[in-house]
CSV table of C-alpha atoms in Angstrom, one decimal:
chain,number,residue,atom,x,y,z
A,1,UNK,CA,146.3,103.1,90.8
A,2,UNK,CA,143.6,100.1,89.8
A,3,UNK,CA,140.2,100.2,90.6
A,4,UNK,CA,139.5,96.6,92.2
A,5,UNK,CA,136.1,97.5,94.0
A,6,UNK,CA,133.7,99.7,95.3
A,7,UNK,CA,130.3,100.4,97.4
A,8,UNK,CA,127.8,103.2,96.6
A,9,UNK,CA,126.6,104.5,99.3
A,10,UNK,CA,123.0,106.3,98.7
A,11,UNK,CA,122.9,109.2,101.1
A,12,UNK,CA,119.9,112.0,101.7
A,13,UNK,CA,121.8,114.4,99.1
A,14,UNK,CA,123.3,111.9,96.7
A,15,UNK,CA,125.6,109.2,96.4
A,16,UNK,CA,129.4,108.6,98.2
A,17,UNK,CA,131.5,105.7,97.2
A,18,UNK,CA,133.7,103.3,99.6
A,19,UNK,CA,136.7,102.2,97.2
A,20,UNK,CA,139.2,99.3,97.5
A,21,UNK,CA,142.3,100.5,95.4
A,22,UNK,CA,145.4,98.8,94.3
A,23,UNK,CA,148.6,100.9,94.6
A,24,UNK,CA,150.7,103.6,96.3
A,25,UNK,CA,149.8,106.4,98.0
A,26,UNK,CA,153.0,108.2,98.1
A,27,UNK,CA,152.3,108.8,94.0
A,28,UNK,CA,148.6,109.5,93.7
A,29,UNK,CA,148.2,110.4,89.9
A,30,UNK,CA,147.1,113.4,89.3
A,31,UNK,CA,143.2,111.7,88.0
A,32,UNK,CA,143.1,109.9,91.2
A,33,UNK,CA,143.5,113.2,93.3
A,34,UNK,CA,142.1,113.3,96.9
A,35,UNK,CA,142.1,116.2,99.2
A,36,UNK,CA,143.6,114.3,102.3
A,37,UNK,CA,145.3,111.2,102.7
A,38,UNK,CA,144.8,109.6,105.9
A,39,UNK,CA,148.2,107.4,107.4
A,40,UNK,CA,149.3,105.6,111.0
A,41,UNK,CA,151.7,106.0,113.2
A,42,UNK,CA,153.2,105.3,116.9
A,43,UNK,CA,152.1,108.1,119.3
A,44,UNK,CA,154.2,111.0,118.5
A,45,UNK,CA,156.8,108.6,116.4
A,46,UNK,CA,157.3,110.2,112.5
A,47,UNK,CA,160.2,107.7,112.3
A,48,UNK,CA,160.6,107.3,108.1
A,49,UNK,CA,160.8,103.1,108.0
A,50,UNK,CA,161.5,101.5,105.0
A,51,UNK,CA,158.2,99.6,103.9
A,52,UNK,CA,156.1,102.8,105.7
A,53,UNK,CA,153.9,105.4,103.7
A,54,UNK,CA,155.8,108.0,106.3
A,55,UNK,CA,158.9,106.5,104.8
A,56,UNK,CA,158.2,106.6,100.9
A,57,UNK,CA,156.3,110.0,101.6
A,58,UNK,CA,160.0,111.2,103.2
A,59,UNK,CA,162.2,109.8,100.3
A,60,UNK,CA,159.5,111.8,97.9
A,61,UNK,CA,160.2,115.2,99.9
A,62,UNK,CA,157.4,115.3,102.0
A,63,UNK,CA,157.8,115.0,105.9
A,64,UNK,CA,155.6,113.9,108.4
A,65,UNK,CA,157.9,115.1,111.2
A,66,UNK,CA,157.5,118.5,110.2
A,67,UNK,CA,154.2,118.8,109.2
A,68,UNK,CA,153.4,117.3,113.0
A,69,UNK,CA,155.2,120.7,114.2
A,70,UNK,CA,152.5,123.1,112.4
A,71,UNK,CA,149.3,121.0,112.7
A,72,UNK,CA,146.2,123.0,112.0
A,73,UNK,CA,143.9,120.6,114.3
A,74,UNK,CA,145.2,118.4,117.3
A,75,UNK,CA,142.8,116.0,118.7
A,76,UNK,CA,144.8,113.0,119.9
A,77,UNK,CA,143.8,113.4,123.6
A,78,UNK,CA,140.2,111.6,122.8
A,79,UNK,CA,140.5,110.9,118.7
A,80,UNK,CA,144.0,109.9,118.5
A,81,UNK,CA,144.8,112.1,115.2
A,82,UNK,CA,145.6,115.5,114.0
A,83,UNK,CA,145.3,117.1,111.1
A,84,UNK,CA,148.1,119.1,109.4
A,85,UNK,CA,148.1,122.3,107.9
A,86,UNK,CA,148.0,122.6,104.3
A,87,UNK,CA,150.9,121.5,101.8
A,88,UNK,CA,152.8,124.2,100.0
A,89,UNK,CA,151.4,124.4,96.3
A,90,UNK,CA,154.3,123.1,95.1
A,91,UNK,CA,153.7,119.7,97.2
A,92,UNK,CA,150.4,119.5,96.6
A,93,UNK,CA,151.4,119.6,92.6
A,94,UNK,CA,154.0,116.9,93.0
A,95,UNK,CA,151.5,114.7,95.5
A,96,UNK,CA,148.2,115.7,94.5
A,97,UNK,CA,146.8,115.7,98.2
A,98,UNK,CA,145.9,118.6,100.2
A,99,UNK,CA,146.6,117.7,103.7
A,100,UNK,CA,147.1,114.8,105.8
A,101,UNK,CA,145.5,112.8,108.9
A,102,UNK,CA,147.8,111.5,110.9
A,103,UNK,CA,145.9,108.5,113.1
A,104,UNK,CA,147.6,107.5,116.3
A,105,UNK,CA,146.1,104.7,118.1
A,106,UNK,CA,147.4,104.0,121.6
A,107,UNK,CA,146.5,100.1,120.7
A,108,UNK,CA,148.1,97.8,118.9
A,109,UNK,CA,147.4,95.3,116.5
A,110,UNK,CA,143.8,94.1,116.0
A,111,UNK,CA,142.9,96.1,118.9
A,112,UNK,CA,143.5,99.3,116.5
A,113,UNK,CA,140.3,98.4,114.6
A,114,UNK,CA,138.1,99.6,117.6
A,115,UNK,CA,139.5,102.8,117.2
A,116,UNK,CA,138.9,103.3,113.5
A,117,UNK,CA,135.9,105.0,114.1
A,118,UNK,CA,137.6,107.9,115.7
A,119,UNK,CA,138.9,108.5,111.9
A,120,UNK,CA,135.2,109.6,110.5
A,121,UNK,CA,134.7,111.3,113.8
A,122,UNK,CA,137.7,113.2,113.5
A,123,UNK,CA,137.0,114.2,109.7
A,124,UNK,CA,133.4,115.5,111.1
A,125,UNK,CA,135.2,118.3,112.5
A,126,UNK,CA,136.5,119.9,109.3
A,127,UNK,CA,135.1,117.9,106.1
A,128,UNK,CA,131.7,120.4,105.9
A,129,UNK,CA,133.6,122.1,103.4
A,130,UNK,CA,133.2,121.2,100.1
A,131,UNK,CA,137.6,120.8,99.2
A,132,UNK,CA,137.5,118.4,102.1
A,133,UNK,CA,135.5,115.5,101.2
A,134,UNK,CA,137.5,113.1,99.3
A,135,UNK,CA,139.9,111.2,101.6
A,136,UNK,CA,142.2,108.1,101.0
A,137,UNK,CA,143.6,106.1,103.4
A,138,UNK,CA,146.0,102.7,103.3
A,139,UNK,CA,144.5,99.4,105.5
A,140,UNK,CA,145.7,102.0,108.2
A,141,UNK,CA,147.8,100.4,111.6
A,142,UNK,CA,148.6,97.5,109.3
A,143,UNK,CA,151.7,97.9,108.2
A,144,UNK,CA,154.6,97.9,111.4
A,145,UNK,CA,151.6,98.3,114.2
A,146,UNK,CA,150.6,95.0,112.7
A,147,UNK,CA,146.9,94.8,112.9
A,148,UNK,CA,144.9,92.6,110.5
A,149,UNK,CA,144.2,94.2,107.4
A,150,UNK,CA,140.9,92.5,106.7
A,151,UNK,CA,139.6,93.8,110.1
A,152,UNK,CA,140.7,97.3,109.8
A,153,UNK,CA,139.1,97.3,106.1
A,154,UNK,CA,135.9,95.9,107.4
A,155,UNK,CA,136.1,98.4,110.2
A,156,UNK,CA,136.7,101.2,107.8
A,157,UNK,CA,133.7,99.7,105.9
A,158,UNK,CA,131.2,99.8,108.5
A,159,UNK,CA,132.2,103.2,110.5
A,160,UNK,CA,132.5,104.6,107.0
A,161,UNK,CA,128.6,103.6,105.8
A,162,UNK,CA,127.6,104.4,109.2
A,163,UNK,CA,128.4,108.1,109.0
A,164,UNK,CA,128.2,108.4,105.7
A,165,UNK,CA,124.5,107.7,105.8
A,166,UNK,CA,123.8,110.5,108.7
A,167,UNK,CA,124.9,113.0,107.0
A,168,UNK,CA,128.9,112.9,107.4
A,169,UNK,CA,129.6,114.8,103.8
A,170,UNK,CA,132.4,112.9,102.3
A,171,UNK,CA,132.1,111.8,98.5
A,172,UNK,CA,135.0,109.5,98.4
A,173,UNK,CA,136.2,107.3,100.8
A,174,UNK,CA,139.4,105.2,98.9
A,175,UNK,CA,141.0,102.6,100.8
A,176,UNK,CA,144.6,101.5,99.0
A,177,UNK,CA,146.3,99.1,99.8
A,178,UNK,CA,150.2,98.7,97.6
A,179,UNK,CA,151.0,94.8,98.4
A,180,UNK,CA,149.1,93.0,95.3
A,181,UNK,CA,148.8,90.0,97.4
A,182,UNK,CA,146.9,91.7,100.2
A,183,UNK,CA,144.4,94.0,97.4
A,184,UNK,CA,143.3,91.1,96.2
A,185,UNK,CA,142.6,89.6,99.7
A,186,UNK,CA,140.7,92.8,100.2
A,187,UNK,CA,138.8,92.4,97.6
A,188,UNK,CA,136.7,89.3,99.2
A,189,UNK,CA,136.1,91.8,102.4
A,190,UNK,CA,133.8,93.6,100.3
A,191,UNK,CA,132.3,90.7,98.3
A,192,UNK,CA,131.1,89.3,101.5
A,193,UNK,CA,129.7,92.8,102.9
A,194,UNK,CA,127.8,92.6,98.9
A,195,UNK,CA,126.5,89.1,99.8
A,196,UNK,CA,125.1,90.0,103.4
A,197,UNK,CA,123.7,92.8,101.5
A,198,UNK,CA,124.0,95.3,104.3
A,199,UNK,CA,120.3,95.3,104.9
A,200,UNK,CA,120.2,97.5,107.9
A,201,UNK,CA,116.7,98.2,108.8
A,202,UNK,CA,116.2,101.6,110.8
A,203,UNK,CA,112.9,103.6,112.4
A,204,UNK,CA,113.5,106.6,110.2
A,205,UNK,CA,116.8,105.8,108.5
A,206,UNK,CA,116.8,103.4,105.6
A,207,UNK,CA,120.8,102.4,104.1
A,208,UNK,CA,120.9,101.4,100.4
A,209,UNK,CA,124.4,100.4,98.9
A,210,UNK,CA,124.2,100.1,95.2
A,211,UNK,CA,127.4,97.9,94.3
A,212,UNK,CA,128.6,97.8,90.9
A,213,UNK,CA,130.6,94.4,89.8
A,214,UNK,CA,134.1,94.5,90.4
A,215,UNK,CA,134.9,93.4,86.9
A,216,UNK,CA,133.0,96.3,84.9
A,217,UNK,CA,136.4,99.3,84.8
A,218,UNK,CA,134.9,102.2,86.3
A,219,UNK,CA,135.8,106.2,85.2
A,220,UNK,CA,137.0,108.1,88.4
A,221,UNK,CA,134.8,111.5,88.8
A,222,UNK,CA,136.2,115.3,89.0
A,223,UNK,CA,136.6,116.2,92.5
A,224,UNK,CA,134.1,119.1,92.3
A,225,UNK,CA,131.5,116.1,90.2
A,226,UNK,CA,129.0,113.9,92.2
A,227,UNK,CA,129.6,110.3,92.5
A,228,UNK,CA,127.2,108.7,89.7
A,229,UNK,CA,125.9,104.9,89.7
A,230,UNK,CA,127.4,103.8,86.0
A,231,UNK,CA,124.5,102.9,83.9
A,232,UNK,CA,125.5,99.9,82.9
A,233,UNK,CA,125.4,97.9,86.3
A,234,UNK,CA,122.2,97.9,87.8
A,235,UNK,CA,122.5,97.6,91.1
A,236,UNK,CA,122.5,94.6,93.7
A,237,UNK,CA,119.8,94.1,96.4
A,238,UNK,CA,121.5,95.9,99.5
A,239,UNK,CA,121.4,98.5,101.6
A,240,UNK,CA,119.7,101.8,101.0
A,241,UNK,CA,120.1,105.0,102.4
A,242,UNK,CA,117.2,108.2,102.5
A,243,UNK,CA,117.2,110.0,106.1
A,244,UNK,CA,113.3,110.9,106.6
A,245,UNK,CA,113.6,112.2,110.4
A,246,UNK,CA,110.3,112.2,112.2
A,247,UNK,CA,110.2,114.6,115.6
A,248,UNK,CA,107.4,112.8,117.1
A,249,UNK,CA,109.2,111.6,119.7
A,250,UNK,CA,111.3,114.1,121.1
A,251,UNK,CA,111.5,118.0,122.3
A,252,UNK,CA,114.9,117.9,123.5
A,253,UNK,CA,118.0,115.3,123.8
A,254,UNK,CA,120.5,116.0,126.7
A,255,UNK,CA,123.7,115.2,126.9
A,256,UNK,CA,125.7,115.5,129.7
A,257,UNK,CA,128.3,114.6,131.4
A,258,UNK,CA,127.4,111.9,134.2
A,259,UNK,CA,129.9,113.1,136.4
A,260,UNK,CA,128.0,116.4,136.1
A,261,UNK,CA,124.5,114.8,137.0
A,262,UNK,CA,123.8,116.7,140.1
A,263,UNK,CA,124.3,119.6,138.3
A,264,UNK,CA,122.3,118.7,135.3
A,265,UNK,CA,119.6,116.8,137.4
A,266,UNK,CA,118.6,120.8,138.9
A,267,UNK,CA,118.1,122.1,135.5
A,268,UNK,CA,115.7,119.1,134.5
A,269,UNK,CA,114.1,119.4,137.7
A,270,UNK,CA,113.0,123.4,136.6
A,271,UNK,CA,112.7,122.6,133.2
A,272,UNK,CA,109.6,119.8,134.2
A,273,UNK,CA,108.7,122.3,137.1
A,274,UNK,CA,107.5,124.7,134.0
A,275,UNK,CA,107.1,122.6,131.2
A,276,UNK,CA,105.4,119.4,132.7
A,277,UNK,CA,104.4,118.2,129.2
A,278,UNK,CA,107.7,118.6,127.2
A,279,UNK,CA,109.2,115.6,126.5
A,280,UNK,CA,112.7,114.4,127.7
A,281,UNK,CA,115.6,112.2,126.3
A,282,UNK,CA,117.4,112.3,129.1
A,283,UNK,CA,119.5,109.8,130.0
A,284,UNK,CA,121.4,107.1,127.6
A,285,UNK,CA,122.3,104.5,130.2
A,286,UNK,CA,119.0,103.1,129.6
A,287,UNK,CA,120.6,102.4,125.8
A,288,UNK,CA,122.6,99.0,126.5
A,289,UNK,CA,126.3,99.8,125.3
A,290,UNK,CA,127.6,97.8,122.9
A,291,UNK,CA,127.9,98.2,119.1
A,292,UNK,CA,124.2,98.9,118.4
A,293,UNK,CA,124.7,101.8,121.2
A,294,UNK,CA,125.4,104.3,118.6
A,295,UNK,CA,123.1,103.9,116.3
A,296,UNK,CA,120.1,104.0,119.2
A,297,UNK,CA,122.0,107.4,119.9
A,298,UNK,CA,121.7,108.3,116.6
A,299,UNK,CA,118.2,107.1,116.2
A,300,UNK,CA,116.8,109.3,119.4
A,301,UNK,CA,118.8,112.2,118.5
A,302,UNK,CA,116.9,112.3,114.8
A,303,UNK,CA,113.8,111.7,116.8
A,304,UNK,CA,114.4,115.1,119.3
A,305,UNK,CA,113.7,119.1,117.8
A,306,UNK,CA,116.7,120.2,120.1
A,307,UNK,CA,119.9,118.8,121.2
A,308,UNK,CA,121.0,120.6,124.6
A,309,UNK,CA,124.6,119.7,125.5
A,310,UNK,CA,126.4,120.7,129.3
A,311,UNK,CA,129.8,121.6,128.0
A,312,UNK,CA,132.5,120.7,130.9
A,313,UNK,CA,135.8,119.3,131.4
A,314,UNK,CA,134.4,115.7,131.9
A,315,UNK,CA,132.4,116.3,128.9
A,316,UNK,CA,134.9,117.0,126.5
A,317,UNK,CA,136.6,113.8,128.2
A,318,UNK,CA,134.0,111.3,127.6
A,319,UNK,CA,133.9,109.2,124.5
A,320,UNK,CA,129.9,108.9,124.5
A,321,UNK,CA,129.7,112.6,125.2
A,322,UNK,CA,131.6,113.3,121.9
A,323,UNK,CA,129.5,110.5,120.4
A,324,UNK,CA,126.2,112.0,120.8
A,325,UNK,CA,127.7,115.8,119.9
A,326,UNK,CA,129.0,114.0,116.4
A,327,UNK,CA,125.8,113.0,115.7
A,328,UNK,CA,124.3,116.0,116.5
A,329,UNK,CA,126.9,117.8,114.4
A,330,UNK,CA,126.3,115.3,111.0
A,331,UNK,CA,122.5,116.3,111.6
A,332,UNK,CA,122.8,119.6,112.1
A,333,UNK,CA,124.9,120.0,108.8
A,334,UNK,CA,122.6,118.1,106.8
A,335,UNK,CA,119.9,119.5,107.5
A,336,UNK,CA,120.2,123.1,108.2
A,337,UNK,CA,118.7,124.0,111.1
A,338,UNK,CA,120.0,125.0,114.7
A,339,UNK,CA,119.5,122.1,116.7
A,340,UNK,CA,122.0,122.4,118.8
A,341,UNK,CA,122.2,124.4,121.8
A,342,UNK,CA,125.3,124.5,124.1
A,343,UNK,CA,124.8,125.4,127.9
A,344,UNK,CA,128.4,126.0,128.9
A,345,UNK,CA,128.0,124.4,132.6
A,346,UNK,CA,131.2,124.5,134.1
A,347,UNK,CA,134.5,126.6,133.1
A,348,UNK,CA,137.1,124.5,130.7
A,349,UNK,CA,140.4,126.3,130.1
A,350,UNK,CA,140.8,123.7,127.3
A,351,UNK,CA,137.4,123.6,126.0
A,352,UNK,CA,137.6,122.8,122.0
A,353,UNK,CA,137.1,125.9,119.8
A,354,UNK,CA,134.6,123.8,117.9
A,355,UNK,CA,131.8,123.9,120.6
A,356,UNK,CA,131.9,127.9,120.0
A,357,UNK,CA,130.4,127.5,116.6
A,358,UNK,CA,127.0,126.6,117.5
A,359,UNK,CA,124.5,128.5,119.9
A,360,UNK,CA,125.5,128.7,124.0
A,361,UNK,CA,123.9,130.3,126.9
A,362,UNK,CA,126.9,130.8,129.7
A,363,UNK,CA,126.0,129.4,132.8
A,364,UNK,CA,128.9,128.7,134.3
A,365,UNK,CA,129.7,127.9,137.5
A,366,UNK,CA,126.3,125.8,137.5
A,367,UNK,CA,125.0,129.0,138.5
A,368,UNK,CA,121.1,128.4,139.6
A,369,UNK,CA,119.8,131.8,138.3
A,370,UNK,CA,121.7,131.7,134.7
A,371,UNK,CA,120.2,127.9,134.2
A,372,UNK,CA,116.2,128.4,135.6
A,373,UNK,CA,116.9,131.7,132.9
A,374,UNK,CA,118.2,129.3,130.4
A,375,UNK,CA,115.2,127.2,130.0
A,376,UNK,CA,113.3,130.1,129.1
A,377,UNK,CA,115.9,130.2,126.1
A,378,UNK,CA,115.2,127.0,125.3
A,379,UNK,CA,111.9,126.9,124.9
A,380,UNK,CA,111.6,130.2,122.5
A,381,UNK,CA,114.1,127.8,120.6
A,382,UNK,CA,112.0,124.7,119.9
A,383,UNK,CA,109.0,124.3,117.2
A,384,UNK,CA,106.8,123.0,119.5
């Protein structure tokens, strides 16, 4: 595999690289080792093509079909991926991957790009351990779901920074790509996000990228080592990347469920009723949607002491919802303290194991009494 480029991304605890590799997955060398390799496919279709990483993986041993039929994480209803169970040592010698993401987008061809981002917020759910963070990936829903390349790789790119920089603890993010012609084409995707620089100016989060020329052979790190700018390339002008969050804005952040508003609205209500003075995000529609929504969510979530989420059906099935948890969830992680607190509003026979993790007050169904006794939780919970 050959190094053709790569972005340092400057993050609160260090540094994480984006890389743009030439060459094939299916034979990772055993100094270019990841822990998962993320691939593509139809809904539910492991077919082995010719031409297909399924396919070389399968005439190399290794079978997506059956490692679909143990999968130790299935969250294609919203995410459109699962995540397998872990290859037998004998694999993960021959391979020198751990596990693999399987990404099944519903679109197809450059509409696939929009979905991208569902990768990094399906790795939130399981990369907060430390043999989890280095992922490679081909130009994924390029290959037979014939999506552009160049705009899955600058989607990769920008979902990739975007999480990266709130907290989302991957070291290495590797993007390979086996057809020379189309590495090299690559290659000018993130020369032009080096030109522009990057300069993403935030309230309280600041992005620096610190990009190394392409031409300047770069050593690849030990899994267990941090990524290290090389000493020899000072760095471009770009983007930077420290998260100072400031709580001067916020006490708590809801999110809900608007289908669940009435419900919601009679808990805000009490909670104002006693606390007149505390102050409220409570309501996101005023953020226009669109693709600086989630960085406003973001924002106002790193500006609140508490994030109270209304766990429901129509909850879990709302793309925002699961937006504002993620972020939540990256903050949370990276900084160490128990800021979110579930209030499990409404029974869920299907509600994600995830959600049981973190702090919850059952006040299911909407029950009056369990939520007015809820907010005094609450409060005892916040640094006010």
């Amino acid at each position: 595999m050959q190094l053709l480029d790569y972005i340092q991304v400057k993050t609160n605890t260090g540094f994480a690289d984006i890389e743009l590799y030439h060459g094939d997955l299916s034979a990772i060398p055993k100094e270019h080792a990841v822990d998962i390799v993320i691939l593509s496919a139809y809904p539910n279709d492991y077919t082995p093509l010719e031409g297909t990483l399924i396919g070389a993986l399968d005439n190399k041993g290794l079978s997506v079909a059956e490692l679909s039929k143990n999968k130790e994480m299935d969250l294609r209803k919203f995410l459109w991926c699962w995540f397998s169970s872990e290859l037998s040592p004998a694999q993960q010698s021959q391979f020198n991957f751990h596990h693999i993401l399987c990404f099944e987008p519903e679109k197809r061809k450059d509409e696939a790009a929009e979905y991208v981002a569902d990768i990094f917020r399906c790795l939130n759910n399981f990369v907060f351990e430390d043999d989890h963070n280095h992922v490679a990936m081909p130009t994924v829903a390029a290959g037979n779901q014939y999506a552009s390349a160049i705009k899955i790789t600058e989607a990769i790119i920008e979902a990739g920074i975007f999480w990266l920089q709130r907290g989302l603890p991957l070291s290495t993010i590797r993007i390979v790509e086996i057809d020379e012609q189309k590495a090299n084409d690559l290659k000018n995707v993130f020369a032009r996000y080096k030109k522009q620089g990057e300069v993403l100016e935030e309230e309280n989060i600041e992005i620096e990228l610190e990009i190394a020329k392409s031409s300047i052979p770069r050593k690849v790190a030990p899994l267990a080592a941090k990524p290290q700018p090389l000493p020899q390339e000072p760095p471009m002008p770009a983007v930077a990347a420290d998260v100072k969050p400031h709580y001067d804005q916020f006490d708590v952040f809801i999110s809900y469920s608007h289908k669940n508003r009435d419900h919601v609205n009679y808990f805000i209500e009490q909670l104002r009723i006693k606390y007149p003075d505390l102050r409220l995000f409570y309501d996101s529609d005023s953020i226009p949607k669109g693709g600086q929504w989630l960085k406003e969510i973001s924002r106002c979530i790193d500006k609140s002491k508490k994030v109270l989420i209304f766990l429901s059906k129509e909850f879990d099935e709302s793309p925002a919802c699961w937006d504002e948890f993620q972020c939540a969830k990256v903050r949370q992680n990276r900084t160490g303290k128990n800021i979110i607190m579930n209030i499990y509003l409404l029974h869920h026979p299907e509600l994600p194991s995830m959600f049981e993790i973190f702090n919850w007050i059952d006040c299911r169904e909407a029950d009056k009494q369990k939520m007015e006794k809820a907010i005094d939780e609450l409060i005892q919970s916040i640094d006010r």
